[in-house]
PDB file of C-alpha atoms in Angstrom:
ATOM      1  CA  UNK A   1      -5.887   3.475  15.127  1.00 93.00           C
ATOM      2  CA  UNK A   2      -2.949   3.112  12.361  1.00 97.00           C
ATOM      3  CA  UNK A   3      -4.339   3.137   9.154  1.00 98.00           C
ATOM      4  CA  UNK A   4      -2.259   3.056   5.534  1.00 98.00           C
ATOM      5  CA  UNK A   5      -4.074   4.317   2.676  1.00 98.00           C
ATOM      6  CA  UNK A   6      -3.032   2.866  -0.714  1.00 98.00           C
ATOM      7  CA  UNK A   7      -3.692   4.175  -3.891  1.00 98.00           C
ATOM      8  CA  UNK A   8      -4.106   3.709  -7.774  1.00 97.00           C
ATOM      9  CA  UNK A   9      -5.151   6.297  -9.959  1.00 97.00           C
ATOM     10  CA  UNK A  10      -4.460   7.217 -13.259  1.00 95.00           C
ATOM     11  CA  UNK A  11      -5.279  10.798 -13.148  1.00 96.00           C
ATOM     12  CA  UNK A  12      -2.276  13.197 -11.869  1.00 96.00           C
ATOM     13  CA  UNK A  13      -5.333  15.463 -10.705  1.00 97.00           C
ATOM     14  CA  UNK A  14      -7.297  13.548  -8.484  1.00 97.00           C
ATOM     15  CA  UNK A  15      -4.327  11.456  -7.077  1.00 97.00           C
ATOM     16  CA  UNK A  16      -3.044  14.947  -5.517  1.00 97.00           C
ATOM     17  CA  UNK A  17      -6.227  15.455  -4.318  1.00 98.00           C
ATOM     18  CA  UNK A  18      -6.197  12.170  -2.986  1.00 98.00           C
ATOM     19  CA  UNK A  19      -3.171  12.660  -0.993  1.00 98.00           C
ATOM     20  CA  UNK A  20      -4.411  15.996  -0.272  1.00 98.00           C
ATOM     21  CA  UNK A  21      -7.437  14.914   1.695  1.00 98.00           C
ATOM     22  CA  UNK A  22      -5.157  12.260   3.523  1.00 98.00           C
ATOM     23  CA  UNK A  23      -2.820  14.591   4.614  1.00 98.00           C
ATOM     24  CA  UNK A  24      -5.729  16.901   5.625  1.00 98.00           C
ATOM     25  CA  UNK A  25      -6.688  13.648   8.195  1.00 98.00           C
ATOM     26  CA  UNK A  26      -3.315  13.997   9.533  1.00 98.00           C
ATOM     27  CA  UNK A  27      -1.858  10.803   7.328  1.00 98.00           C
ATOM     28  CA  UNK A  28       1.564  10.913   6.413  1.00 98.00           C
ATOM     29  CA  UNK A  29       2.966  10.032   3.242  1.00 98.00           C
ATOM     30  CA  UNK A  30       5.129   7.035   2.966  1.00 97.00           C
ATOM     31  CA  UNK A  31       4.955   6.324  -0.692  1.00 97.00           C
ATOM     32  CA  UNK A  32       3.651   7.826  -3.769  1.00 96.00           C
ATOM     33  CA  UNK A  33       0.915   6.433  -3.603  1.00 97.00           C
ATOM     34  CA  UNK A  34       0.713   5.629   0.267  1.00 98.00           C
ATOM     35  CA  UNK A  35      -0.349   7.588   3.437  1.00 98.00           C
ATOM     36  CA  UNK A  36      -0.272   6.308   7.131  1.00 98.00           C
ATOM     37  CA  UNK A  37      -1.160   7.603  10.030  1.00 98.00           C
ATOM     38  CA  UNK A  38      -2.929   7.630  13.181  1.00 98.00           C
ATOM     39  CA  UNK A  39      -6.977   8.241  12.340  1.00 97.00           C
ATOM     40  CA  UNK A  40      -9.536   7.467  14.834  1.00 97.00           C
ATOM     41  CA  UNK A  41     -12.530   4.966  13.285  1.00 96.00           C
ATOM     42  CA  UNK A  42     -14.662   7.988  13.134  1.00 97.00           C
ATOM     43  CA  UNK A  43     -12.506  10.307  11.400  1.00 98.00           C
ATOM     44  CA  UNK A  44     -11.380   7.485   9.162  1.00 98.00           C
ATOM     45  CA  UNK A  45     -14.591   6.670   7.821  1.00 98.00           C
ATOM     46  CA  UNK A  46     -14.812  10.664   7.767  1.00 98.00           C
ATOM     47  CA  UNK A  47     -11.957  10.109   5.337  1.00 98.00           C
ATOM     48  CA  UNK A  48     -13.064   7.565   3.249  1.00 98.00           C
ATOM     49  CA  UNK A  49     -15.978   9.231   2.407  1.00 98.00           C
ATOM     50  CA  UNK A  50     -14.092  12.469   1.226  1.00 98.00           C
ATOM     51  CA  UNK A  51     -11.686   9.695  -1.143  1.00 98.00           C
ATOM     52  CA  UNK A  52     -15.074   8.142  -2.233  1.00 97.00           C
ATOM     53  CA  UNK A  53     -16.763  11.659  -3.308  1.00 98.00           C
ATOM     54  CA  UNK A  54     -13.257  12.787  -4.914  1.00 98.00           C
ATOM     55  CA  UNK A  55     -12.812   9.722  -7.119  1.00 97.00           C
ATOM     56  CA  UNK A  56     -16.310   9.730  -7.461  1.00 95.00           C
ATOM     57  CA  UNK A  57     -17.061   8.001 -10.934  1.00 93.00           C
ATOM     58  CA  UNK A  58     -13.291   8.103 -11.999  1.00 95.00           C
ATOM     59  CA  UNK A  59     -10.948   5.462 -12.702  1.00 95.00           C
ATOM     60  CA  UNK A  60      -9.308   4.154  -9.184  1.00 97.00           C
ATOM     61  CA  UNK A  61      -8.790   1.816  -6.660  1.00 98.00           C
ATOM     62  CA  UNK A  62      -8.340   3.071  -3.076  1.00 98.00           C
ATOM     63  CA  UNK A  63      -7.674   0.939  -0.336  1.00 98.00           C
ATOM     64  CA  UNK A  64      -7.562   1.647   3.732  1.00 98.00           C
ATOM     65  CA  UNK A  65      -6.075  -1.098   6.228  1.00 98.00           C
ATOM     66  CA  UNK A  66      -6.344  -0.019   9.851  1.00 97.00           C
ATOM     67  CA  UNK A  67      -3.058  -1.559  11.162  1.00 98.00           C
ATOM     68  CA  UNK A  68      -3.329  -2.296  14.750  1.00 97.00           C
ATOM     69  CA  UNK A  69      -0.102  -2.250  17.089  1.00 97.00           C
ATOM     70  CA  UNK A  70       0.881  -5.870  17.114  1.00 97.00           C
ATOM     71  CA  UNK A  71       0.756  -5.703  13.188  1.00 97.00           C
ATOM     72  CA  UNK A  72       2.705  -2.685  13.264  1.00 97.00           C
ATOM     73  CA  UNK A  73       5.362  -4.139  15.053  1.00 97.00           C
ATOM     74  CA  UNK A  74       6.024  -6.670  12.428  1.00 97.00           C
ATOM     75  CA  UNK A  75       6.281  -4.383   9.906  1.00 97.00           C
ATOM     76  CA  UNK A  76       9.129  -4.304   7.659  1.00 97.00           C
ATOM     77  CA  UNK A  77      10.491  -1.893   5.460  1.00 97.00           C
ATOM     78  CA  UNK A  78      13.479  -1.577   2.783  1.00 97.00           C
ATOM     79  CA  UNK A  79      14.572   1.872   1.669  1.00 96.00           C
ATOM     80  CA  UNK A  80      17.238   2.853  -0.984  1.00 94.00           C
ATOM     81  CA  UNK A  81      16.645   6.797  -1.152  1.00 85.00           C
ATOM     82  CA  UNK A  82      19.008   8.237  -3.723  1.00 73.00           C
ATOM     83  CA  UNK A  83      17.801  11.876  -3.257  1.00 60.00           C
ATOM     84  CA  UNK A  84      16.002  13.281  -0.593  1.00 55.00           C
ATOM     85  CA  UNK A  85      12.175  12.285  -0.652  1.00 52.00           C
ATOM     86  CA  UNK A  86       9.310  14.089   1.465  1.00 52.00           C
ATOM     87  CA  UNK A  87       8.443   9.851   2.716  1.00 55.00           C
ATOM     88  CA  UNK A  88       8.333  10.407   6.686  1.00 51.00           C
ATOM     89  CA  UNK A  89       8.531   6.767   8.029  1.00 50.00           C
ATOM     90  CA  UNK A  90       8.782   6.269  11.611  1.00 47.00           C
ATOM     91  CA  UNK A  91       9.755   1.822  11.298  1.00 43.00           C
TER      92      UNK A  91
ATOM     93  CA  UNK B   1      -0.772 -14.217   7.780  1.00 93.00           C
ATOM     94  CA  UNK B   2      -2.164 -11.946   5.329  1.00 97.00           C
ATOM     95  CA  UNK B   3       0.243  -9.300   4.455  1.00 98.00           C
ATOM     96  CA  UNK B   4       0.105  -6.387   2.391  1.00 98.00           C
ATOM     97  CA  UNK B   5       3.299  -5.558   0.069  1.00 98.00           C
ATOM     98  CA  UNK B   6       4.024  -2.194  -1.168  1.00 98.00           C
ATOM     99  CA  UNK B   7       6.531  -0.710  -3.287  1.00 98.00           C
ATOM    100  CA  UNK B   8       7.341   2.604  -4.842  1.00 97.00           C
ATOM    101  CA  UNK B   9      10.105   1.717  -7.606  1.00 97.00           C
ATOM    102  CA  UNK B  10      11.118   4.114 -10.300  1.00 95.00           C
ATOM    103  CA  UNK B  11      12.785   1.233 -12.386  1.00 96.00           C
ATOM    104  CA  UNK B  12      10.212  -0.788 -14.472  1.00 96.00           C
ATOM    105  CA  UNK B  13      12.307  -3.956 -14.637  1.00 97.00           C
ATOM    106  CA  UNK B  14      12.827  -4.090 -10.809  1.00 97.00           C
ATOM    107  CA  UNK B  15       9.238  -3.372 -10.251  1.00 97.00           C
ATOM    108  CA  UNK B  16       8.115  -6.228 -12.786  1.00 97.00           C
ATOM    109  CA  UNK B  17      10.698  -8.543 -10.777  1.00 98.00           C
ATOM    110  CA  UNK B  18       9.204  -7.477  -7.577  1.00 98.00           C
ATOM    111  CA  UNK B  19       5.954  -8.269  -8.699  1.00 98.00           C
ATOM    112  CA  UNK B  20       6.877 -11.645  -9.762  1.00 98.00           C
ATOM    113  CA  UNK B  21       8.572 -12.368  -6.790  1.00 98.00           C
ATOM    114  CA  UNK B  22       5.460 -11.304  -4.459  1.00 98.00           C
ATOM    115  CA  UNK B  23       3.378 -13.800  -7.044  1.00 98.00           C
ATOM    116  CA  UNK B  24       5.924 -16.443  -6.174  1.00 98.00           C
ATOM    117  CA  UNK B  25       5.232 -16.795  -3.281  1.00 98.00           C
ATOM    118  CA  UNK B  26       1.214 -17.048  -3.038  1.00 98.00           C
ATOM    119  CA  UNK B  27      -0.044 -12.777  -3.070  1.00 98.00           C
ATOM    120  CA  UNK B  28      -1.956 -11.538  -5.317  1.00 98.00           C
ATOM    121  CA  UNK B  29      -1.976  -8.323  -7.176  1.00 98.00           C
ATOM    122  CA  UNK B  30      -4.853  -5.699  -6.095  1.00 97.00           C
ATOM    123  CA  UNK B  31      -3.207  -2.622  -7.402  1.00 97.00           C
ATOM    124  CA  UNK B  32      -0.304  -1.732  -9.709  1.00 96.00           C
ATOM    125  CA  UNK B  33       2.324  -1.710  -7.198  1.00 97.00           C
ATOM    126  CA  UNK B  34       0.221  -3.670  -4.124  1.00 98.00           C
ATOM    127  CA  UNK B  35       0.453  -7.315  -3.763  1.00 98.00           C
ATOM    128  CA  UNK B  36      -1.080  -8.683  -0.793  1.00 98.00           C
ATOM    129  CA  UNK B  37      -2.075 -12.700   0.507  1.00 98.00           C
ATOM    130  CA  UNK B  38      -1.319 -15.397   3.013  1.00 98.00           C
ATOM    131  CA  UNK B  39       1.907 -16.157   3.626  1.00 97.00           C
ATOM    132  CA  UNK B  40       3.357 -17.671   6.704  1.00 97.00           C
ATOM    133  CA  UNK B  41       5.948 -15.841   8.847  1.00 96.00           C
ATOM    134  CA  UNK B  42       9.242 -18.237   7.259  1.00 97.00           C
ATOM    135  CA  UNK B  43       7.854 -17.409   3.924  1.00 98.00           C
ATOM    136  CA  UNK B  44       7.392 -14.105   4.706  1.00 98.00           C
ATOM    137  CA  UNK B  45      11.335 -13.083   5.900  1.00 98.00           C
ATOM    138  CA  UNK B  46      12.346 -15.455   2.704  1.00 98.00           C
ATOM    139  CA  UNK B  47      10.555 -13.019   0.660  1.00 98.00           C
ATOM    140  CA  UNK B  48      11.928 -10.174   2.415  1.00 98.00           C
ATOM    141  CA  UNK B  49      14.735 -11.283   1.621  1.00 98.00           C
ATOM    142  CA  UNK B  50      14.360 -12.015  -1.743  1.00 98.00           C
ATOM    143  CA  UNK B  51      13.297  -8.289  -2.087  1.00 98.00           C
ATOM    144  CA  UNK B  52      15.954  -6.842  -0.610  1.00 97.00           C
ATOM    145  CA  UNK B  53      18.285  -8.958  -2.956  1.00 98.00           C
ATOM    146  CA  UNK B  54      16.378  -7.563  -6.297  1.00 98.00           C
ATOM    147  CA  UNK B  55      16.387  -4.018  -5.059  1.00 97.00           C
ATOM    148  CA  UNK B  56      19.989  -4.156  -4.095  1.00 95.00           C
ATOM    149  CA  UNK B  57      21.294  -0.491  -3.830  1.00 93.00           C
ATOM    150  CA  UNK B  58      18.968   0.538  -6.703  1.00 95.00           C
ATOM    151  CA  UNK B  59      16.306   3.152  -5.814  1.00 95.00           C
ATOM    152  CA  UNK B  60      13.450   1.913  -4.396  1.00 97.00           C
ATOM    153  CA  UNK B  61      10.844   1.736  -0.959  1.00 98.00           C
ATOM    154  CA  UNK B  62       9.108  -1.638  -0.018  1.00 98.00           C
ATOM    155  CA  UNK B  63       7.399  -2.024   2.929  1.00 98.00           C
ATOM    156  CA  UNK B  64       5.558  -5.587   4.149  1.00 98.00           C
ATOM    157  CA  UNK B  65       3.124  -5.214   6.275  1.00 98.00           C
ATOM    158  CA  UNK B  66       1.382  -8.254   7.625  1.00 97.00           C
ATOM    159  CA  UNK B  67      -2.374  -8.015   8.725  1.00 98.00           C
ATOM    160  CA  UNK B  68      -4.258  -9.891  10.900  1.00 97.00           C
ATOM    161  CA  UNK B  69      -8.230 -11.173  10.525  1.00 97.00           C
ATOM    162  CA  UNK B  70      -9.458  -8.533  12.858  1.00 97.00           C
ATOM    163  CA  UNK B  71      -7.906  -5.835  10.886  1.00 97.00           C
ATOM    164  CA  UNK B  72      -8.566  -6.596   7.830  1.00 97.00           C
ATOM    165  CA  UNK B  73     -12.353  -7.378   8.499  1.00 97.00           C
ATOM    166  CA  UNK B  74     -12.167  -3.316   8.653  1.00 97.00           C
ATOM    167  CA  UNK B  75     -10.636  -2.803   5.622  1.00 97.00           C
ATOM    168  CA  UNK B  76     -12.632  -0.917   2.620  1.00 97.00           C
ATOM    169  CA  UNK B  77     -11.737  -1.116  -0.643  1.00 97.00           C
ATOM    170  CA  UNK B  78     -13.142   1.820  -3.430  1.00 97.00           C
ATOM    171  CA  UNK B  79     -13.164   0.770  -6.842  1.00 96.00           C
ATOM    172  CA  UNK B  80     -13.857   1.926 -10.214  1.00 94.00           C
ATOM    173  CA  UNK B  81     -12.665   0.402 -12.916  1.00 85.00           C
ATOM    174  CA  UNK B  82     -13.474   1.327 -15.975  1.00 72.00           C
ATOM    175  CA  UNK B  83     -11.529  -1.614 -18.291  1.00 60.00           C
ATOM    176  CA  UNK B  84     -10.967  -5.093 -17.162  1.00 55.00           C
ATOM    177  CA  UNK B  85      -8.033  -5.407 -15.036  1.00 51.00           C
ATOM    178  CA  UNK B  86      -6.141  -8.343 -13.947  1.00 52.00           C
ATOM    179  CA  UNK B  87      -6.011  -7.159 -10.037  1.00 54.00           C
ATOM    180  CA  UNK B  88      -7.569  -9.501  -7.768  1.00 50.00           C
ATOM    181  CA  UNK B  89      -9.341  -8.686  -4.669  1.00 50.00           C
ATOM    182  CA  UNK B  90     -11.012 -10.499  -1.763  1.00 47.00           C
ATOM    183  CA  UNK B  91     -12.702  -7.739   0.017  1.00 43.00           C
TER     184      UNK B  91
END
């Protein structure tokens, strides 16, 4: 299932690791602070352990929406990229 | 429909008016740049809209997407906060 992973962390550090780990679970980033992918429910709550035991007692706020594909048609997205980013989008 | 905003905005100003303009119209802030609450489909593509408008050409990547019940009953939230913040969530 489509699943976004949003993020809030103060430390540089952990937020790569962060976006390490959701890259690892084949998440793409769409934001700086944003992943999405395709993650099945076991692997995703694979996932959200690993973001749990990296922020561990650290500031954050990590969030995970599976997104199924009715919702995912509706999305809508406005992009102004004045250099070239590494965001993959695929809407 | 609950719907998740996101935005990734290197200008302060435009992300403050972003912010204000998600508040506007009924979501509620549950990270820095995350606002996310009811809003019908009309009020939805108004906001759009209004989005767009703000960002204009400047730099910037929104995306809206909206969320239904089922969905969100799976997501999961993982928080620490360490001061009092004004983010709101729900979940």
């Amino acid at each position: 299932m489509k699943t976004l992973v949003i993020f809030d962390i103060p430390s540089n550090k952990i937020r790569n690791k962060i976006g390490e780990a959701c890259k690892d679970y084949g998440l793409m980033r769409i934001q700086k602070s944003s992943f999405f992918g395709d993650i099945n429910n076991n692997r995703r709550e694979e996932l959200r352990l690993r973001l749990k035991k990296i922020l561990d007692i650290r500031e954050g706020n990590i969030q995970m929406f599976p997104i199924c594909d009715k919702d995912l048609q509706m999305r809508k997205v406005i992009i102004n990229q004045k250099e070239e980013l590494s965001y993959e989008t695929d809407n």
